[in-house]
GROMACS .gro file of C-alpha atoms in nm:
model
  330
    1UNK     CA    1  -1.837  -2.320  -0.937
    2UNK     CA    2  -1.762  -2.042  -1.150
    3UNK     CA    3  -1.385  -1.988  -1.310
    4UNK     CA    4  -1.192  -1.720  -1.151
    5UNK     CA    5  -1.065  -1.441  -1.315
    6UNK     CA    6  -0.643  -1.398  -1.354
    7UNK     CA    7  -0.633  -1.132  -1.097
    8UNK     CA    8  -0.850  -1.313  -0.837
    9UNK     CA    9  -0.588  -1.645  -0.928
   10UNK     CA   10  -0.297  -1.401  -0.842
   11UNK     CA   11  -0.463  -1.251  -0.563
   12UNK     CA   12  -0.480  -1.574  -0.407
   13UNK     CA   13  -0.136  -1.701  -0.511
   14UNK     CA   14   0.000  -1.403  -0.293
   15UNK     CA   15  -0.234  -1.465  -0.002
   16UNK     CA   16  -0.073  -1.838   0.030
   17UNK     CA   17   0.282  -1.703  -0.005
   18UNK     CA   18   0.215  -1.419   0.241
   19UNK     CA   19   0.093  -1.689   0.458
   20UNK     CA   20   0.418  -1.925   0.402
   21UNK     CA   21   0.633  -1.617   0.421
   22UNK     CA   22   0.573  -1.550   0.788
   23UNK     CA   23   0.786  -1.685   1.073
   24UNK     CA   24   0.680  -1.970   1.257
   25UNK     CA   25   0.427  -1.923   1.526
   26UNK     CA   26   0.309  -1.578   1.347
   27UNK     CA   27  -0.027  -1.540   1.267
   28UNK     CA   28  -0.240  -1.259   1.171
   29UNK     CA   29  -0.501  -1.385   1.442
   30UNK     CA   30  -0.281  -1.306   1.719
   31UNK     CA   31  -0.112  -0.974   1.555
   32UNK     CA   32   0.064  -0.825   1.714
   33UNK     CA   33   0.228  -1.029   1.941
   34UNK     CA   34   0.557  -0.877   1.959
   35UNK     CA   35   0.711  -0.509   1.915
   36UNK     CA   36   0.657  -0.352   1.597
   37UNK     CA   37   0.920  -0.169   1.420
   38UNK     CA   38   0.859   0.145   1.212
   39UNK     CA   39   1.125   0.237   0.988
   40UNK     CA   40   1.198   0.614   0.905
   41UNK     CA   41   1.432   0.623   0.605
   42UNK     CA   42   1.600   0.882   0.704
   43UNK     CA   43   1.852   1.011   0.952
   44UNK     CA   44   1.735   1.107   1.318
   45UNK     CA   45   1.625   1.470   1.386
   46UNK     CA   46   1.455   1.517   1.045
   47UNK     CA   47   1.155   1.579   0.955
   48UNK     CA   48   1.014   1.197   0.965
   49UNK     CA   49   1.104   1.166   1.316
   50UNK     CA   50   0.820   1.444   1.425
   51UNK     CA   51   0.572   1.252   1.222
   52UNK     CA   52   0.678   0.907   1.303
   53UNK     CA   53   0.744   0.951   1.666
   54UNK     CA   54   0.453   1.071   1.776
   55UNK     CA   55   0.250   0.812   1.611
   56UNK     CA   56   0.432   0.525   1.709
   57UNK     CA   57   0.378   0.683   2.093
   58UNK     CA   58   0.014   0.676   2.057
   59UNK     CA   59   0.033   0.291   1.917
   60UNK     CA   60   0.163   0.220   2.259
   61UNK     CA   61  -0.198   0.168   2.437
   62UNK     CA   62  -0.342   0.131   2.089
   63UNK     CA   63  -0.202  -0.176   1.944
   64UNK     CA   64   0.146  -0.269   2.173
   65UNK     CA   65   0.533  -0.162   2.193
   66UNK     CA   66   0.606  -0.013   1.871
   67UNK     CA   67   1.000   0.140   1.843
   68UNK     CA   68   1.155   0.379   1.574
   69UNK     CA   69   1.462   0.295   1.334
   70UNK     CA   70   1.618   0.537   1.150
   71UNK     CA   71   1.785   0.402   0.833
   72UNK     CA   72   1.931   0.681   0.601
   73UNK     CA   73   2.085   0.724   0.311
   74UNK     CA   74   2.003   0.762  -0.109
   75UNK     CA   75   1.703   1.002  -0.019
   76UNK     CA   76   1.546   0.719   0.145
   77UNK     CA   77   1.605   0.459  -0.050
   78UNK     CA   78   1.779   0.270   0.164
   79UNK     CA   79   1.551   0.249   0.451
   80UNK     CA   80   1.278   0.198   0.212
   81UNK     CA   81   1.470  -0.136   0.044
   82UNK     CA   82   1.489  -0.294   0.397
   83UNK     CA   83   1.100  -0.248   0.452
   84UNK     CA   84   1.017  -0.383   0.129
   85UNK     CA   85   1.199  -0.671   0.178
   86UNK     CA   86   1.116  -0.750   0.570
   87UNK     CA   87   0.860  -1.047   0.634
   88UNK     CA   88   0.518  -0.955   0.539
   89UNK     CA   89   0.420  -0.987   0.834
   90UNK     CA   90   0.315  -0.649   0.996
   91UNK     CA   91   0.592  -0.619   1.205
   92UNK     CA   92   0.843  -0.427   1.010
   93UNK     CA   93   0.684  -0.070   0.835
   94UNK     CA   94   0.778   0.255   0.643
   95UNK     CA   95   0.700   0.568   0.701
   96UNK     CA   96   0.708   0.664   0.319
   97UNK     CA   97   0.661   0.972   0.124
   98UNK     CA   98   0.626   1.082  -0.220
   99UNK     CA   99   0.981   1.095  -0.234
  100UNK     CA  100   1.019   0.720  -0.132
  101UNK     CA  101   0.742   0.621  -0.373
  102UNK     CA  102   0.755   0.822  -0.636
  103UNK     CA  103   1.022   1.003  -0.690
  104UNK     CA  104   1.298   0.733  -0.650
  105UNK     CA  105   1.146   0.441  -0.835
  106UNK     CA  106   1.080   0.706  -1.144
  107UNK     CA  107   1.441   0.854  -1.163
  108UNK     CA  108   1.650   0.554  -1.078
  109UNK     CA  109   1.806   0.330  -1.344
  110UNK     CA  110   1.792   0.043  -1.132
  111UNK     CA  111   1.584   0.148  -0.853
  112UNK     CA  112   1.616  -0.108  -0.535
  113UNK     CA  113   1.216  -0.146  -0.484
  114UNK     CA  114   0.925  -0.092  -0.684
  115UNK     CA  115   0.744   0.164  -0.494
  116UNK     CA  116   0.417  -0.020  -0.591
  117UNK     CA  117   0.450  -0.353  -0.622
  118UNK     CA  118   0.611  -0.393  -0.352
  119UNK     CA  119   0.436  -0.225  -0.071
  120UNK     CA  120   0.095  -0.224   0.087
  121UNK     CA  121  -0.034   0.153   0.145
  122UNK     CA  122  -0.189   0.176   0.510
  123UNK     CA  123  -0.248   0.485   0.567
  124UNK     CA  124  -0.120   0.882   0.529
  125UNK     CA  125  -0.087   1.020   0.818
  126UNK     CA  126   0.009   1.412   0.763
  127UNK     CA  127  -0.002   1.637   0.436
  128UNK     CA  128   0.305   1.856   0.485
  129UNK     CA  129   0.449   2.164   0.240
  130UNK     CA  130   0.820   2.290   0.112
  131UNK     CA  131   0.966   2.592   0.160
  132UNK     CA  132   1.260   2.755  -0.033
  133UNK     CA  133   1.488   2.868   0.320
  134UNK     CA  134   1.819   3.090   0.299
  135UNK     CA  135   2.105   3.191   0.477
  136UNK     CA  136   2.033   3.514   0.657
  137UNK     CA  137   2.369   3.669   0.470
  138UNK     CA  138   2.190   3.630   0.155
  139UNK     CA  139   2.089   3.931   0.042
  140UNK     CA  140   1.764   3.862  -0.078
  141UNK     CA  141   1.412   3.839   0.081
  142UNK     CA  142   1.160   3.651  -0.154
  143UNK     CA  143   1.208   3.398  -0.443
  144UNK     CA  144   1.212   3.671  -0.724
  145UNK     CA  145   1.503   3.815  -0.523
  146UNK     CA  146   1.679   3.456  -0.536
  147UNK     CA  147   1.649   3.455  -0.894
  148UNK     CA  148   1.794   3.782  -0.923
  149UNK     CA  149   2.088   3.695  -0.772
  150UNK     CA  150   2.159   3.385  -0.905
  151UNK     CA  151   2.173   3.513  -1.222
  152UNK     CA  152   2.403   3.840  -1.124
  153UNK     CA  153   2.595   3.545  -0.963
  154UNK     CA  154   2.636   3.242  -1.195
  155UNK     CA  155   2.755   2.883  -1.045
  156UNK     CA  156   2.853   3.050  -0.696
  157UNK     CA  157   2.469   2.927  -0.529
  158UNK     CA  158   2.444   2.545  -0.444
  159UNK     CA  159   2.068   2.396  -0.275
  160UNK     CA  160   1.981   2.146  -0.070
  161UNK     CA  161   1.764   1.791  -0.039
  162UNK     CA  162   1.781   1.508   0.145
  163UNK     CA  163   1.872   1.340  -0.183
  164UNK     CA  164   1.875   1.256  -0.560
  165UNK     CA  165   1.541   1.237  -0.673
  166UNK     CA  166   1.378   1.383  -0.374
  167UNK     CA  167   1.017   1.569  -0.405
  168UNK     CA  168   1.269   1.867  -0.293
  169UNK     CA  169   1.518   1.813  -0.594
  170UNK     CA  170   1.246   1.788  -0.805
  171UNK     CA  171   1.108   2.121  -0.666
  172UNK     CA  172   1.442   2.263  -0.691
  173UNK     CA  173   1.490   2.130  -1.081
  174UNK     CA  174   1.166   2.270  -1.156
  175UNK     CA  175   1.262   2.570  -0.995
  176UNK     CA  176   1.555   2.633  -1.224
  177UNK     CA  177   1.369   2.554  -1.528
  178UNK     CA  178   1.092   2.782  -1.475
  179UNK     CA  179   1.372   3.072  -1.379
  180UNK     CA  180   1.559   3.050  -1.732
  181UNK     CA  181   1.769   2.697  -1.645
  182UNK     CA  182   1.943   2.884  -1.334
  183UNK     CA  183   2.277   2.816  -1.219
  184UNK     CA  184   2.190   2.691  -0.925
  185UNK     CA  185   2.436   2.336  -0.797
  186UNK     CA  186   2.212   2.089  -0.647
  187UNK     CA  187   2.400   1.928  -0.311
  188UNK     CA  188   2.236   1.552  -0.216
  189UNK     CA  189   2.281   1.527   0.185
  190UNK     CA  190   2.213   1.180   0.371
  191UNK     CA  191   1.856   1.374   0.511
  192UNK     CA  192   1.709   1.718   0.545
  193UNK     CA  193   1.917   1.720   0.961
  194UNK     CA  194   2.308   1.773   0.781
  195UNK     CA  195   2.137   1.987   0.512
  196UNK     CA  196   2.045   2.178   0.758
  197UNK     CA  197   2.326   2.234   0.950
  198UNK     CA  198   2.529   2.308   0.711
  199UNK     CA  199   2.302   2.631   0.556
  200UNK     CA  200   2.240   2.729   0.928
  201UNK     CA  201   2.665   2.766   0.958
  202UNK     CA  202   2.665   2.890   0.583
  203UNK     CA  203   2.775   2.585   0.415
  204UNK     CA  204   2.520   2.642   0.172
  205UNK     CA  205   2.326   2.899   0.079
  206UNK     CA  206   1.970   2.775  -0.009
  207UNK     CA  207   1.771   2.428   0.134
  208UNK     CA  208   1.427   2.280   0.000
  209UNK     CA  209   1.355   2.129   0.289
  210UNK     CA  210   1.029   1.988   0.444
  211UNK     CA  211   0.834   2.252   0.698
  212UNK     CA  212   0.869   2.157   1.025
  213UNK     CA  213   0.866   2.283   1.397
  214UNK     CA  214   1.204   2.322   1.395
  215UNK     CA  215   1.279   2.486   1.066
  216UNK     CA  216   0.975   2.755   1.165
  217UNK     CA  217   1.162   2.828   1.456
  218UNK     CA  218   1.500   2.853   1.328
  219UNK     CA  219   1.330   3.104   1.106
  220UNK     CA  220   1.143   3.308   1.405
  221UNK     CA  221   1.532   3.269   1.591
  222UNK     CA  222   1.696   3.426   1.209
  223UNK     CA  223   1.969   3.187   1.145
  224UNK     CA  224   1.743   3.112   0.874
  225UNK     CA  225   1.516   3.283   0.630
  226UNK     CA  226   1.237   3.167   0.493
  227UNK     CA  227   1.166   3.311   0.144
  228UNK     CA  228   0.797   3.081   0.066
  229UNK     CA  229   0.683   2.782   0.075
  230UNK     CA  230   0.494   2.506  -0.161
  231UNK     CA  231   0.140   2.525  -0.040
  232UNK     CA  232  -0.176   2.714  -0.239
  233UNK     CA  233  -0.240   2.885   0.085
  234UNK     CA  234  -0.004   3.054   0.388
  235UNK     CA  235   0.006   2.817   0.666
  236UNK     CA  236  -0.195   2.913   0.938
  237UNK     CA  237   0.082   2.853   1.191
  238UNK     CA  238   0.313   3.067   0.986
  239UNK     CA  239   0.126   3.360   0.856
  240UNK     CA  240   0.417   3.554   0.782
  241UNK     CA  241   0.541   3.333   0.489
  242UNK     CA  242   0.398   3.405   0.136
  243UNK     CA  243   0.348   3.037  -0.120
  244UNK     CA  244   0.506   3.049  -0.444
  245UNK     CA  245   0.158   3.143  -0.618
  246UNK     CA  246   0.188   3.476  -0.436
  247UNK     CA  247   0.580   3.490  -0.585
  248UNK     CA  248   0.397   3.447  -0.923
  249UNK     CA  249   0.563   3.090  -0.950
  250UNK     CA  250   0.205   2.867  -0.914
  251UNK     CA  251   0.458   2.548  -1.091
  252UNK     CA  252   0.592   2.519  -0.793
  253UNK     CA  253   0.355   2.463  -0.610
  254UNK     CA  254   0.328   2.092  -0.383
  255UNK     CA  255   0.188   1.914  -0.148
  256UNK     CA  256   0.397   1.671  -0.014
  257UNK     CA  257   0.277   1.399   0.214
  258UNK     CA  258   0.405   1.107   0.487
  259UNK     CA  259   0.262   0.759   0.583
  260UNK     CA  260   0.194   0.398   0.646
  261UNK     CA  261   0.331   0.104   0.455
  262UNK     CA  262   0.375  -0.292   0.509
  263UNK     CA  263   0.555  -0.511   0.253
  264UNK     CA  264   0.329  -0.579   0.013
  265UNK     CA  265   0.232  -0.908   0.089
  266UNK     CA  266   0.080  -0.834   0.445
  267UNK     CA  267  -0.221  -0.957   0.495
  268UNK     CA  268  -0.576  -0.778   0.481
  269UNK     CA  269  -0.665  -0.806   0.866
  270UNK     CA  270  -0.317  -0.724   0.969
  271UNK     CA  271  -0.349  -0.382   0.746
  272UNK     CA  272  -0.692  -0.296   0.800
  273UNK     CA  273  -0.552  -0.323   1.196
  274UNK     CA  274  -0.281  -0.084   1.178
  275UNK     CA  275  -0.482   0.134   0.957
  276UNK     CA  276  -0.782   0.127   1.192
  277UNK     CA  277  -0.512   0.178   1.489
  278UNK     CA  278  -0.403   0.492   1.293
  279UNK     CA  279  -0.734   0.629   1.196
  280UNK     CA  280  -0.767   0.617   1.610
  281UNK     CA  281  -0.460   0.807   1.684
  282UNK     CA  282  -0.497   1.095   1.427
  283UNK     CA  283  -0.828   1.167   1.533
  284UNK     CA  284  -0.668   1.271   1.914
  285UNK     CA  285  -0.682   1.641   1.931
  286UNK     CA  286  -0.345   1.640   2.088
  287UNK     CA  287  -0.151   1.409   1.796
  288UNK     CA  288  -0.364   1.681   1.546
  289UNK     CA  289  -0.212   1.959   1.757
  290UNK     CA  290   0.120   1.850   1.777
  291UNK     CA  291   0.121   1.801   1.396
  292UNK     CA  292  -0.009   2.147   1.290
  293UNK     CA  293   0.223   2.310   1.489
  294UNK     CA  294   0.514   2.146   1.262
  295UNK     CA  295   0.313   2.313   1.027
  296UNK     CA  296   0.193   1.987   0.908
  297UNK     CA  297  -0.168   1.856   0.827
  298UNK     CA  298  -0.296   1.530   0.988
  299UNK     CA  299  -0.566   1.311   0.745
  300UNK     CA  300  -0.833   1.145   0.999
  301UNK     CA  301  -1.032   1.028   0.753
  302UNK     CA  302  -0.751   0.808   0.514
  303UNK     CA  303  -0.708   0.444   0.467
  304UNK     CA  304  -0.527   0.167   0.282
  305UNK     CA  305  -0.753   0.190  -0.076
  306UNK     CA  306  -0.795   0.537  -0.072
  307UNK     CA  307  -0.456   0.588   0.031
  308UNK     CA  308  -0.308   0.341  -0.224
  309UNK     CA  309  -0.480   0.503  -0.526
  310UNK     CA  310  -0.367   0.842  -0.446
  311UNK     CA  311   0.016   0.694  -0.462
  312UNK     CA  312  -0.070   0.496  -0.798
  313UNK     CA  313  -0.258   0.842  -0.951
  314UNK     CA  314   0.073   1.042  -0.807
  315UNK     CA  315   0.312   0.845  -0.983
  316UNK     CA  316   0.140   0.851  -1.315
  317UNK     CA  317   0.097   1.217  -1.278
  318UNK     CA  318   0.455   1.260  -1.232
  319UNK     CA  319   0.636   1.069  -1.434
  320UNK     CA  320   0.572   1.295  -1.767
  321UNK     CA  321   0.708   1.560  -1.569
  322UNK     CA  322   1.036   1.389  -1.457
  323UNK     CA  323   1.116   1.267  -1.799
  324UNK     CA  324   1.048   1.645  -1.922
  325UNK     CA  325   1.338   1.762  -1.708
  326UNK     CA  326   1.564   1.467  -1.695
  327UNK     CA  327   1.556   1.437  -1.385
  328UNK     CA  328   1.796   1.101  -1.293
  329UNK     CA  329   1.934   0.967  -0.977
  330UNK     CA  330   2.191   0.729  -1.099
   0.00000   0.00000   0.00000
């Protein structure tokens, strides 16, 4: 027989204690056999909820009753914790994001999870962009504008992200740094929903906030405006709004992105399940059309390997850049 190799030992050390780590009368065999819960880390109405509702409607007839929790708070840190340490056992997941982990694991001093050890990637479900949105009072109309003014008006602008260490606050950091260190007060809200509220009654002047339905329209209504957003090219739902490569800003540019994860001892057949669930779903022209008109792009063709290196290669990529700026949450 020959010897195996230290990974292959470990690999099977955490199949046996994914196997001991599930209730009683769980099995992958039967998955699922009860309703599945799909954590959004962050509050209701944001953007997460138009990505994660609509997917866990279409698991319905695909794989059984699956209901949304919203768990807010630290950017999405919070929510994230609880997945990570549910039972491995399919029935508790995340809908993560670059913020959740990337960002947070790489600019926390003693971050609650490890965005990589411990959680499974399943599958990404959307691609999704940033955009730099204003109060309509503010007299400018494009990001070279913004600069402008925060500079004729030091320490009197304030932006903002659903959190500390965000993919928007780093955005925004960025932002400043590439403008001459700006002025510019960064305000952490409990989700991109109260962030939003508060610029729409003038709270705040400035959000970097996730593109969604509802921010597009708030824009086409002008209780917002829009000054560009993070993509290389203008979204074709919103041809009106230039990127930041047109604004002569191409550092800025981003593409975030949301999906699937399982604690990270879940075993293979209960992933490669959800994930060929998903796959499923996202390849219905209607779930494709109700995500582009968020201004969002749905991924038929992902999965949990593919999906798992582009987090690992994201993180890596990122972290030079976050210790360039200092970027810290705590």
């Amino acid at each position: 027989m020959p010897l195996l190799s230290r990974r292959q030992l470990l690999e099977r050390a955490a199949s046996g204690a994914a196997l001991l780590a599930m209730p009683r009368g769980a099995s992958a065999d039967n998955y699922p056999s009860r309703p599945i819960r799909l954590v959004i880390p962050y509050t209701a109405g944001a953007a997460g909820d138009q990505i994660g509702r609509p997917w866990a409607d279409k698991m319905e007839a695909l794989l059984g009753p699956t209901y949304v929790e919203n768990i807010g708070g630290g950017g999405g840190a919070v929510g994230s914790a609880a997945v990570a340490q549910s039972a491995p056992d399919g029935y508790s997941l995340l809908l993560g994001n670059g913020s959740t982990h990337v960002m947070i694991p790489l600019t926390s001093a003693r971050p609650a999870y490890d965005g990589i050890r411990d959680f499974r990637a399943i599958y990404r479900l959307i691609t999704s962009t940033l955009a730099f949105a204003v109060h309509p009072s503010l007299p400018v109309r494009d990001l070279q504008g913004l600069i402008a003014y925060t500079r004729a008006n030091p320490g009197t602008l304030s932006y903002g992200t659903p959190g500390v260490g965000t993919g928007n606050h780093l955005i925004g950091e960025i932002f400043k740094q590439q403008s001459g260190s700006l002025d510019l007060v960064h305000i952490p809200y409990r989700g991109m929903g109260p962030a939003t509220n508060d610029l729409i009654s003038g709270q705040i002047a400035l959000v970097i906030a996730v593109v969604s339905a509802q921010l597009l329209q708030l824009g086409e209504a002008g209780k917002i405006r829009i000054l560009a957003v993070t993509s290389e090219k203008r979204l074709s739902g919103a041809q009106e709004i230039p990127t930041v490569i047109e604004a002569g800003m191409p550092d800025l540019a981003y593409a975030g992105w949301f999906g699937l994860f399982a604690p990270k001892a879940t075993p293979d057949v209960i992933v490669d399940r959800i994930a060929g669930a998903t796959r499923l779903a996202v390849a219905d022209s209607k779930l494709q059309e109700a995500y582009r008109a968020q201004g969002l792009e749905p991924d038929a063709h992902s999965g949990p390997d593919q999906f798992q290196r582009l987090v690992e290669d994201e993180f890596f990529r990122l972290g030079p850049i976050i210790k360039s700026i200092g970027l810290k949450r705590d």
